[in-house]
Coordinates of N, CA and C in Angstrom, one line a residue:
Chain T
Q1 N 0.8 -1.2 0.3 CA -0.2 -0.3 -0.1 C 0.9 0.5 -0.1
V2 N 0.3 1.6 -0.8 CA 1.2 3.6 -1.3 C 1.1 4.2 1.0
Q3 N 2.0 4.7 1.6 CA 2.5 5.4 2.3 C 4.0 6.1 2.0
L4 N 3.3 7.2 2.6 CA 4.6 8.4 3.0 C 4.5 8.7 4.6
V5 N 5.5 8.6 5.1 CA 6.0 9.1 6.3 C 6.7 10.5 6.4
Q6 N 6.6 10.8 7.5 CA 7.2 12.2 7.4 C 8.1 12.0 8.5
S7 N 9.2 12.9 8.1 CA 10.2 13.2 9.6 C 9.4 13.5 10.6
G8 N 9.6 13.9 12.4 CA 9.6 14.3 13.0 C 9.2 15.8 13.6
A9 N 8.3 16.0 14.1 CA 8.4 17.6 14.7 C 9.5 18.2 14.9
E10 N 9.7 20.0 14.9 CA 10.5 20.4 14.8 C 10.8 21.8 15.4
V11 N 11.5 22.3 16.1 CA 11.3 23.2 17.0 C 12.4 24.4 16.9
K12 N 12.7 25.4 15.4 CA 13.9 26.3 15.3 C 13.3 27.6 15.8
K13 N 14.6 28.5 15.7 CA 15.0 29.3 15.7 C 14.9 30.6 15.3
P14 N 13.9 31.9 14.9 CA 14.2 32.8 13.6 C 15.2 32.8 12.8
G15 N 15.2 33.2 11.3 CA 16.3 32.8 10.9 C 16.9 31.7 10.3
A16 N 16.6 30.6 11.4 CA 17.0 29.5 11.3 C 16.5 28.7 9.7
S17 N 16.7 27.4 9.5 CA 16.4 27.0 8.4 C 15.4 25.7 9.2
V18 N 14.7 24.9 8.5 CA 13.6 23.6 8.4 C 14.5 22.7 7.3
K19 N 14.6 21.4 7.4 CA 14.2 20.4 6.1 C 13.3 19.5 7.0
V20 N 12.6 19.3 5.9 CA 11.4 18.2 5.8 C 11.8 16.9 5.7
S21 N 11.4 15.5 6.4 CA 11.6 14.7 4.8 C 10.3 14.0 4.6
C22 N 10.0 13.2 3.6 CA 9.2 12.5 3.4 C 9.6 11.6 2.8
K23 N 9.3 9.9 3.0 CA 10.0 8.9 2.7 C 8.4 7.9 1.8
A24 N 8.9 7.5 0.7 CA 7.7 6.5 0.1 C 7.4 5.3 -0.2
S25 N 6.9 5.1 -0.1 CA 6.9 3.3 -0.2 C 4.9 2.9 -0.6
G26 N 5.6 1.1 -1.2 CA 4.1 1.3 -2.1 C 4.1 1.3 -3.4
Y27 N 4.8 2.4 -3.8 CA 5.2 2.4 -5.5 C 6.1 2.9 -6.0
T28 N 6.3 3.6 -7.4 CA 7.5 3.5 -7.9 C 7.7 4.8 -7.8
F29 N 8.6 5.2 -7.1 CA 8.8 7.2 -6.5 C 9.0 7.5 -7.6
T30 N 9.6 7.3 -8.8 CA 9.9 8.0 -9.6 C 9.3 8.3 -10.9
N31 N 7.8 7.5 -10.5 CA 6.7 7.8 -11.8 C 5.2 8.8 -10.9
Y32 N 6.4 9.6 -10.3 CA 5.1 10.3 -9.1 C 5.6 12.2 -8.7
A33 N 5.1 12.3 -8.7 CA 6.1 13.9 -8.0 C 5.1 14.1 -7.0
I34 N 6.1 14.9 -6.1 CA 5.4 14.9 -4.8 C 5.4 16.8 -4.6
T35 N 4.5 17.1 -3.6 CA 3.5 18.0 -3.7 C 4.3 18.5 -1.6
W36 N 4.3 19.8 -1.2 CA 4.2 20.6 -0.2 C 3.2 20.8 0.2
V37 N 2.5 21.1 1.0 CA 1.4 21.8 1.7 C 1.7 22.2 3.2
R38 N 0.9 23.4 2.8 CA 1.6 24.1 4.5 C 0.3 24.1 5.2
Q39 N -0.7 24.4 6.3 CA -1.4 24.2 7.5 C -1.0 25.1 8.5
A40 N -1.0 26.3 8.9 CA -1.2 27.0 10.0 C -2.0 27.0 11.2
P41 N -1.5 26.6 12.3 CA -2.4 26.9 13.3 C -4.1 27.9 12.9
G42 N -4.7 26.3 13.4 CA -6.4 27.3 12.8 C -6.5 28.1 11.4
Q43 N -5.5 27.3 10.4 CA -6.2 28.1 9.6 C -6.1 27.0 8.5
G44 N -6.3 27.7 6.8 CA -6.4 26.3 5.8 C -5.2 25.6 5.1
L45 N -5.3 25.2 4.2 CA -4.6 24.6 3.6 C -3.6 25.1 2.4
E46 N -2.5 25.6 2.2 CA -1.8 26.8 1.7 C -0.5 25.4 0.4
W47 N -1.1 25.3 -0.5 CA 0.1 25.1 -1.6 C 1.3 25.6 -1.5
M48 N 2.4 24.9 -1.5 CA 4.0 25.5 -1.7 C 4.5 25.4 -2.7
G49 N 4.3 24.5 -3.5 CA 4.8 23.5 -4.6 C 5.6 22.1 -5.0
W50 N 6.1 21.9 -6.3 CA 6.0 20.7 -6.2 C 7.6 20.3 -7.0
V51 N 8.0 18.6 -6.4 CA 9.2 18.2 -7.2 C 8.9 17.0 -8.0
S52 N 8.8 17.0 -9.2 CA 8.9 15.5 -10.1 C 9.9 14.4 -9.7
A53 N 9.9 13.6 -9.2 CA 10.7 12.3 -8.5 C 11.5 12.0 -9.9
Y54 N 11.1 12.3 -11.2 CA 11.5 11.6 -12.4 C 12.9 12.5 -12.8
N55 N 12.6 14.0 -12.6 CA 13.7 14.5 -12.6 C 14.1 15.3 -12.2
G56 N 13.3 15.8 -11.2 CA 13.7 17.2 -10.5 C 13.5 18.2 -10.8
N57 N 12.3 18.2 -11.4 CA 11.9 19.7 -12.1 C 11.0 20.3 -10.7
T58 N 11.0 21.5 -10.5 CA 10.6 22.2 -9.9 C 9.7 22.9 -9.7
N59 N 8.1 23.7 -9.0 CA 7.7 24.9 -9.3 C 7.5 24.9 -8.1
Y60 N 7.6 26.9 -7.5 CA 7.2 27.1 -6.2 C 6.1 28.0 -6.4
V61 N 5.7 27.9 -5.6 CA 4.7 29.9 -5.4 C 5.6 30.4 -5.1
Q62 N 5.5 31.6 -6.2 CA 6.2 32.7 -5.7 C 6.2 33.3 -4.6
K63 N 5.5 33.1 -3.6 CA 5.7 33.4 -2.3 C 7.0 33.4 -1.4
F64 N 7.2 31.4 -2.2 CA 8.1 31.0 -1.3 C 9.6 30.4 -2.2
Q65 N 9.8 31.2 -3.2 CA 10.7 31.3 -3.9 C 11.6 32.4 -3.8
G66 N 13.1 31.5 -3.4 CA 14.0 31.9 -2.8 C 14.2 31.4 -1.4
R67 N 13.4 31.2 -0.6 CA 13.5 30.8 0.1 C 13.1 29.1 0.9
V68 N 13.0 28.2 -0.5 CA 12.7 26.7 -0.1 C 13.1 26.3 -1.5
T69 N 13.4 25.0 -1.1 CA 14.4 24.1 -2.1 C 13.5 22.5 -1.7
M70 N 13.1 22.2 -3.0 CA 11.9 20.4 -2.8 C 13.4 19.7 -3.4
T71 N 13.4 18.8 -3.3 CA 14.2 18.0 -3.8 C 14.2 15.8 -3.8
T72 N 14.8 15.6 -4.2 CA 14.2 13.6 -4.5 C 15.7 13.2 -4.4
D73 N 15.7 12.3 -3.6 CA 16.6 11.4 -3.7 C 16.1 10.1 -3.7
T74 N 15.8 9.5 -5.4 CA 15.7 8.2 -5.6 C 16.4 6.9 -5.2
S75 N 17.2 6.9 -4.9 CA 18.0 6.0 -3.8 C 17.2 5.1 -2.8
T76 N 16.6 6.3 -1.6 CA 15.7 6.4 -0.7 C 14.4 6.3 -1.3
S77 N 13.7 6.8 -1.8 CA 12.4 7.2 -2.3 C 12.0 8.7 -1.3
T78 N 13.2 9.0 -1.1 CA 12.3 10.2 -0.2 C 12.7 11.4 -0.8
A79 N 11.4 12.3 0.0 CA 11.7 13.7 -0.8 C 12.2 14.5 0.6
Y80 N 12.6 15.9 0.1 CA 12.8 16.8 0.9 C 12.5 18.0 0.7
M81 N 12.0 19.1 1.9 CA 11.5 20.4 1.3 C 12.4 21.5 2.4
E82 N 13.4 22.1 2.3 CA 13.9 22.9 2.8 C 13.1 24.2 2.6
L83 N 13.0 25.1 4.2 CA 12.5 26.5 4.5 C 13.6 27.1 4.4
R84 N 14.0 28.2 4.5 CA 15.0 29.5 5.1 C 14.6 30.0 5.5
S85 N 15.7 30.8 6.4 CA 15.0 32.2 6.9 C 13.8 32.1 8.0
L86 N 13.9 31.2 8.4 CA 12.0 30.9 9.3 C 11.7 32.6 9.8
G87 N 10.4 32.5 10.2 CA 9.6 33.1 10.8 C 8.8 33.1 11.4
S88 N 8.0 33.6 12.8 CA 7.0 32.7 13.1 C 6.0 32.7 12.2
D89 N 5.5 33.3 11.3 CA 4.3 32.9 10.6 C 4.7 31.9 9.4
D90 N 6.2 31.1 9.9 CA 6.3 29.4 9.3 C 6.1 28.6 10.2
T91 N 5.0 29.1 10.7 CA 5.0 28.0 12.1 C 3.7 27.1 11.4
A92 N 3.7 25.9 10.9 CA 2.6 25.6 10.9 C 3.3 23.8 10.7
V93 N 1.9 23.0 10.5 CA 1.8 21.9 10.2 C 2.7 21.7 8.6
Y94 N 3.4 21.1 7.8 CA 4.2 21.1 6.7 C 3.7 19.3 6.0
Y95 N 3.2 19.1 5.1 CA 2.9 18.1 4.7 C 2.8 17.7 3.5
C96 N 3.5 16.3 3.2 CA 3.8 15.8 1.8 C 2.5 14.8 1.2
A97 N 2.5 15.3 -0.2 CA 1.2 14.5 -1.2 C 2.2 13.9 -1.9
R98 N 1.2 13.0 -2.7 CA 1.6 12.3 -3.8 C 0.9 13.5 -4.9
I99 N 1.5 13.9 -6.5 CA 0.4 14.1 -7.0 C 0.3 13.2 -8.2
A100 N -1.3 12.9 -8.2 CA -2.0 11.8 -8.7 C -1.8 11.6 -10.5
S101 N -1.0 12.4 -10.6 CA -1.1 12.7 -11.9 C 0.3 11.8 -12.3
P102 N 0.4 10.9 -13.7 CA 1.5 10.7 -14.0 C 2.1 11.8 -14.2
V103 N 3.6 11.0 -14.0 CA 5.1 12.4 -15.2 C 4.7 13.3 -15.9
G104 N 4.7 14.2 -16.4 CA 4.1 15.0 -17.5 C 2.7 15.6 -17.3
A105 N 1.8 14.7 -17.0 CA 0.9 15.1 -16.9 C 0.1 16.0 -15.8
T106 N -0.7 16.8 -16.2 CA -1.2 18.4 -15.7 C -1.1 17.9 -13.6
P107 N -0.7 18.4 -12.7 CA -0.5 17.9 -11.1 C -2.6 18.5 -10.7
S108 N -3.1 17.6 -11.4 CA -4.5 17.8 -10.6 C -4.7 17.6 -9.1
H109 N -4.7 16.6 -8.8 CA -4.8 16.3 -7.4 C -4.0 15.5 -7.0
F110 N -4.3 15.1 -5.3 CA -3.1 14.4 -4.9 C -3.5 13.5 -4.1
D111 N -3.5 12.8 -4.1 CA -3.9 11.3 -3.9 C -3.8 10.3 -2.0
Y112 N -2.4 10.5 -2.1 CA -1.8 10.2 -0.8 C -1.1 10.9 -0.1
W113 N -1.1 11.3 0.9 CA -0.4 12.4 2.1 C 0.0 11.8 3.2
G114 N 0.8 12.9 3.9 CA 2.1 11.6 4.7 C 1.4 12.6 5.6
Q115 N 1.8 12.1 6.7 CA 0.6 12.4 8.5 C 1.2 13.6 8.8
G116 N 2.0 14.6 8.2 CA 2.6 16.0 9.0 C 3.2 16.6 9.7
T117 N 4.6 17.5 9.6 CA 5.8 17.9 10.4 C 5.3 18.9 11.2
L118 N 5.2 18.9 12.0 CA 4.9 19.8 12.8 C 6.1 20.9 13.2
V119 N 6.4 21.7 12.5 CA 7.1 23.2 12.7 C 6.8 24.6 13.1
T120 N 7.6 24.6 14.4 CA 7.2 25.7 15.4 C 8.5 26.3 15.2
V121 N 8.3 27.9 14.8 CA 9.4 28.8 15.3 C 9.3 29.9 16.1
S122 N 10.3 29.6 16.9 CA 10.1 30.1 18.0 C 11.2 30.9 18.7
S123 N 11.4 32.0 19.3 CA 12.6 32.5 20.4 C 12.6 32.0 21.4
Chain V
Q1 N -1.3 33.9 -6.3 CA -2.6 33.4 -6.6 C -3.4 33.7 -5.7
S2 N -4.8 33.9 -6.1 CA -6.3 34.1 -4.6 C -6.5 32.9 -4.7
A3 N -7.4 32.5 -3.1 CA -7.7 31.2 -2.7 C -8.7 31.5 -2.9
L4 N -9.1 29.9 -3.7 CA -10.5 30.2 -4.1 C -11.5 30.3 -3.0
T5 N -12.7 30.5 -3.1 CA -13.9 31.3 -1.8 C -15.2 30.0 -1.5
Q6 N -15.0 29.5 0.0 CA -15.8 28.3 -0.3 C -16.5 29.1 1.5
P7 N -17.2 28.9 1.7 CA -18.0 29.2 2.6 C -17.9 28.9 4.1
A8 N -18.1 29.3 5.4 CA -16.7 29.3 6.6 C -17.2 28.1 7.7
S9 N -19.3 27.7 7.0 CA -19.2 27.1 7.6 C -20.5 26.3 7.1
V10 N -20.9 25.4 7.8 CA -22.4 25.0 6.9 C -22.4 23.9 7.7
S11 N -23.9 23.5 7.8 CA -24.7 23.0 8.3 C -26.0 21.7 9.0
G12 N -25.4 20.6 8.9 CA -26.9 20.0 8.5 C -27.2 18.8 9.5
S13 N -28.7 17.9 9.3 CA -29.4 17.0 9.9 C -29.0 16.0 9.5
P14 N -28.9 14.7 10.5 CA -28.1 13.3 9.8 C -29.5 13.0 8.8
G15 N -29.1 12.6 7.7 CA -29.9 12.1 6.8 C -30.3 12.9 5.7
Q16 N -29.8 14.8 5.5 CA -30.0 15.4 5.2 C -28.9 15.2 4.0
S17 N -29.1 16.4 2.5 CA -27.7 17.0 1.8 C -27.1 18.5 2.6
V18 N -26.2 18.8 2.2 CA -25.7 19.6 1.9 C -24.3 20.2 1.2
T19 N -24.4 21.2 0.6 CA -23.7 21.8 -0.3 C -22.4 22.5 -0.6
I20 N -21.4 22.7 -0.6 CA -20.8 23.8 -0.8 C -19.8 23.8 -1.8
S21 N -19.7 25.1 -1.6 CA -19.3 25.8 -2.9 C -17.6 26.3 -2.8
C22 N -17.6 26.7 -4.2 CA -16.5 27.1 -4.4 C -15.8 27.3 -5.5
T23 N -15.4 29.2 -5.2 CA -15.7 29.9 -6.1 C -14.6 30.3 -6.5
G24 N -14.1 30.2 -8.1 CA -12.8 30.8 -8.3 C -12.9 31.6 -9.4
T25 N -12.1 31.5 -10.5 CA -12.2 32.7 -11.5 C -12.1 32.1 -13.0
S26 N -11.4 32.8 -14.1 CA -11.7 31.9 -15.4 C -10.0 31.9 -15.7
N27 N -9.3 31.6 -14.4 CA -7.6 31.3 -14.5 C -7.5 30.0 -14.0
D28 N -8.9 29.4 -13.2 CA -8.9 28.3 -12.1 C -9.4 27.8 -12.5
V29 N -10.6 27.6 -11.6 CA -11.8 26.8 -12.0 C -13.1 26.7 -13.0
G30 N -13.0 27.6 -13.6 CA -13.4 28.2 -14.8 C -12.5 27.5 -16.3
A31 N -11.2 27.4 -16.2 CA -10.6 27.3 -17.4 C -10.4 25.9 -17.2
Y32 N -9.9 25.2 -16.5 CA -9.8 23.7 -15.8 C -10.9 23.1 -15.4
N33 N -10.9 21.7 -15.7 CA -11.9 20.7 -14.9 C -11.3 19.9 -14.2
Y34 N -10.1 20.4 -13.2 CA -9.1 19.5 -12.4 C -9.4 20.1 -10.6
V35 N -10.8 20.5 -10.5 CA -11.2 20.2 -9.2 C -11.2 19.3 -8.3
S36 N -10.4 19.6 -7.1 CA -10.9 18.2 -6.1 C -11.3 19.2 -4.6
W37 N -11.6 17.8 -3.7 CA -12.4 18.3 -2.4 C -11.8 17.3 -1.7
Y38 N -11.1 17.6 -0.6 CA -10.4 16.7 0.5 C -11.5 17.6 2.0
Q39 N -11.3 15.8 2.6 CA -11.8 16.1 3.7 C -10.8 15.7 4.8
Q40 N -10.4 16.7 6.1 CA -9.8 16.5 7.0 C -10.6 17.1 8.3
H41 N -10.1 15.8 9.5 CA -10.8 15.9 10.7 C -9.6 16.6 11.2
P42 N -9.9 16.6 12.7 CA -9.2 17.4 13.5 C -7.8 16.6 13.8
G43 N -6.8 17.1 13.5 CA -5.2 16.9 13.9 C -5.0 15.5 12.9
K44 N -5.7 15.5 11.4 CA -5.7 14.7 10.6 C -4.9 15.2 9.2
A45 N -4.1 14.8 8.5 CA -3.9 14.7 7.3 C -5.0 14.9 6.6
P46 N -5.3 15.6 5.5 CA -6.6 15.3 4.5 C -6.4 14.4 3.6
K47 N -7.7 13.9 3.1 CA -8.1 13.0 2.8 C -8.6 13.3 1.4
L48 N -8.4 12.1 0.4 CA -9.2 12.9 -1.3 C -10.4 12.2 -1.5
M49 N -11.2 13.1 -1.4 CA -12.8 12.6 -1.7 C -13.4 13.0 -3.1
I50 N -12.7 14.4 -3.7 CA -13.6 14.5 -5.1 C -12.0 14.6 -5.9
Y51 N -12.1 14.3 -7.0 CA -11.4 14.7 -8.2 C -11.4 15.2 -9.2
D52 N -10.8 15.8 -10.4 CA -11.4 16.0 -11.5 C -12.8 16.7 -12.1
V53 N -13.2 17.1 -11.2 CA -14.0 17.9 -10.5 C -15.4 16.5 -10.1
S54 N -15.8 15.3 -10.8 CA -16.5 15.5 -10.4 C -16.6 13.3 -10.1
N55 N -15.4 12.8 -10.3 CA -14.6 11.7 -9.7 C -14.5 11.2 -8.3
R56 N -14.7 10.0 -8.2 CA -14.3 10.1 -6.4 C -13.4 8.3 -6.9
P57 N -12.3 8.6 -5.8 CA -11.8 8.1 -6.1 C -12.3 6.8 -4.8
S58 N -11.3 5.5 -5.3 CA -11.7 4.1 -4.8 C -12.1 3.7 -3.4
G59 N -13.0 3.9 -2.8 CA -13.7 3.5 -1.4 C -14.2 5.0 -0.5
V60 N -13.9 5.7 -2.0 CA -15.1 7.0 -1.1 C -16.4 6.5 -1.6
S61 N -17.5 6.8 -0.1 CA -18.2 6.9 -0.7 C -19.2 8.0 -1.3
N62 N -20.4 7.0 -2.3 CA -21.2 8.0 -2.9 C -21.8 8.7 -2.9
R63 N -22.0 9.1 -1.5 CA -22.7 10.1 -0.9 C -21.9 11.4 -1.4
F64 N -20.4 11.6 -1.4 CA -20.0 12.7 -2.3 C -19.9 12.6 -3.4
S65 N -20.9 13.5 -3.9 CA -20.2 13.9 -5.5 C -20.3 15.7 -5.5
G66 N -19.5 15.4 -6.6 CA -19.1 17.1 -7.4 C -19.5 17.0 -8.7
S67 N -20.0 18.7 -8.8 CA -19.6 19.0 -10.3 C -19.7 20.4 -9.9
K68 N -19.6 21.1 -11.2 CA -19.4 22.5 -11.8 C -19.7 23.4 -12.7
S69 N -20.0 25.0 -12.5 CA -20.6 25.7 -13.1 C -20.1 26.9 -14.0
A70 N -19.2 26.6 -14.8 CA -18.8 28.2 -14.6 C -17.3 28.4 -13.8
N71 N -17.2 29.2 -12.6 CA -16.2 29.6 -12.2 C -16.8 28.9 -10.8
T72 N -17.7 28.2 -10.8 CA -17.9 27.8 -9.3 C -17.8 26.3 -9.2
A73 N -17.3 25.6 -8.2 CA -17.5 23.8 -8.2 C -18.5 23.7 -6.9
S74 N -19.2 23.0 -6.9 CA -20.2 22.4 -5.6 C -20.1 20.7 -5.5
L75 N -19.3 20.7 -4.1 CA -19.2 19.3 -3.2 C -21.0 19.1 -2.6
T76 N -21.7 17.9 -3.1 CA -22.9 17.5 -2.3 C -22.8 16.1 -1.6
I77 N -23.2 16.3 -0.1 CA -23.0 15.4 0.7 C -24.3 14.7 1.0
S78 N -24.4 13.7 0.2 CA -26.2 14.0 1.3 C -26.1 12.3 1.8
G79 N -27.4 11.9 2.5 CA -27.7 11.2 3.4 C -26.5 11.4 5.0
L80 N -26.2 12.6 5.1 CA -25.2 12.8 6.1 C -25.1 12.3 7.5
Q81 N -23.9 11.5 7.5 CA -23.6 11.1 8.5 C -22.6 11.6 9.7
A82 N -22.7 11.3 11.0 CA -21.8 11.6 12.1 C -20.6 11.7 11.9
E83 N -20.0 11.1 11.4 CA -18.6 10.9 10.6 C -18.3 11.8 9.5
D84 N -19.1 12.7 9.1 CA -19.1 13.6 8.0 C -18.5 15.1 8.4
E85 N -18.7 15.2 9.4 CA -18.4 15.9 10.3 C -16.8 16.6 10.5
A86 N -16.5 17.4 9.3 CA -15.0 17.8 9.2 C -15.2 19.0 8.3
D87 N -13.3 19.2 8.6 CA -13.3 20.3 7.5 C -13.4 20.4 6.1
Y88 N -13.4 21.1 5.2 CA -13.8 20.6 3.4 C -13.2 21.7 2.7
Y89 N -12.0 21.1 1.8 CA -11.2 22.2 1.2 C -11.7 21.3 -0.5
C90 N -11.1 23.2 -1.4 CA -11.4 22.6 -2.6 C -10.2 23.3 -2.9
S91 N -10.3 22.5 -3.9 CA -8.6 23.0 -4.8 C -8.7 22.9 -6.9
S92 N -8.4 23.6 -6.9 CA -8.1 23.8 -8.7 C -6.8 24.3 -8.9
Y93 N -6.1 23.4 -10.4 CA -5.6 23.7 -11.2 C -5.6 24.8 -11.4
S94 N -3.8 25.8 -12.0 CA -4.6 27.2 -12.1 C -3.5 27.6 -12.9
S95 N -3.2 29.0 -13.3 CA -2.2 29.2 -15.0 C -0.8 28.9 -13.8
Y96 N 0.0 29.0 -15.0 CA 1.5 28.9 -14.3 C 2.2 27.9 -13.8
S97 N 0.8 26.4 -13.6 CA 1.6 25.2 -12.9 C 1.2 25.0 -11.6
Y98 N 0.0 26.5 -11.2 CA -0.6 26.5 -9.6 C -1.4 25.3 -9.2
V99 N -1.7 25.2 -8.3 CA -3.0 24.8 -7.7 C -2.6 25.7 -6.3
V100 N -4.1 26.2 -6.5 CA -4.9 26.8 -5.6 C -5.9 26.3 -4.7
F101 N -6.2 26.6 -3.2 CA -6.9 25.8 -2.0 C -8.3 26.9 -2.1
G102 N -9.2 26.8 -1.2 CA -9.7 27.4 -0.7 C -10.0 27.6 0.6
G103 N -10.6 28.1 1.2 CA -10.3 28.7 3.1 C -10.7 27.6 3.8
G104 N -11.7 26.8 2.5 CA -12.2 25.5 3.8 C -13.4 25.8 4.9
T105 N -14.5 25.0 4.7 CA -15.6 25.0 5.2 C -15.5 24.2 5.9
K106 N -16.3 24.6 7.1 CA -16.6 23.6 8.2 C -17.9 23.0 8.1
L107 N -17.8 21.4 8.3 CA -19.3 21.6 8.3 C -19.7 20.5 9.8
T108 N -20.7 21.0 10.0 CA -21.3 20.3 11.6 C -22.8 19.8 11.1
V109 N -21.9 18.5 11.9 CA -23.9 17.5 11.2 C -24.2 18.1 13.1
L110 N -25.6 18.0 13.0 CA -26.8 18.8 14.0 C -27.0 17.6 14.8

C-alpha cells in the first residue's frame, strides 16, 4: 500500500532553516511528483510547490521562491523540503502528498498524504 | 494567486444533504476540469474525496458528489452522517502550473 512517512516535529529559532523529509513506499517513486502543503494553526491549506521524482524539476509558489528548495533522493525514495530564513509565520504543519497524475501530466490532485510535520518557529 | 472562496461553515441534520460551494476565476476553476475536494478531520491529514470535478477515488462513499458550473464548483454530501463532520477544502489547478486551495468549510452535523 502507498505510504508517505514524514520526519518528526521541529522547533527552530527565527532566521534558521528546517528540512523536512517524506519517505515514500508502495509505489514506483520516480513515476510521480511530490507536492508540499502547509497549514498554520487554525488556518487553511496552503500549497507551496512540487518536485518531480522523475527528473527533479520543481515549481514553487512565488511567495516561497528563493526561500524554499524541494528535492528528491531516488535511491531512498525520499522527498525533502527545506525552508530557510524562518519567521514566526512559518509555524505550521507541513504535509507532503503524492501528485496523482503521471509524470508530465497536469498536477490535478493529491491522492496520498503524509502524516504531517509540525514546525514551530520560536525564539 | 488568490485562494478560492468557500463558505466558512455549513450544517445539516443526519440524513439530509448539504452542498459546499467553491468559487474561483476564469484562470482556475473556470478554465480547467481539475477541481478536487479534500476532507480533513481534526489533527489528521487531508483525504481526497473528489477529483477532476466529479470523480470519486476508490473507497470514497457515493454519498459524495461533485459538479462545476462556470467559475463555481460544488461538493454535495447526501445522507449526512456524524462521521462526515469535518473541514472540507476545494482546490483547483491554475495558471503557471499552480494549485490553489479554498479557505475551507467547517461542516457540522447537527
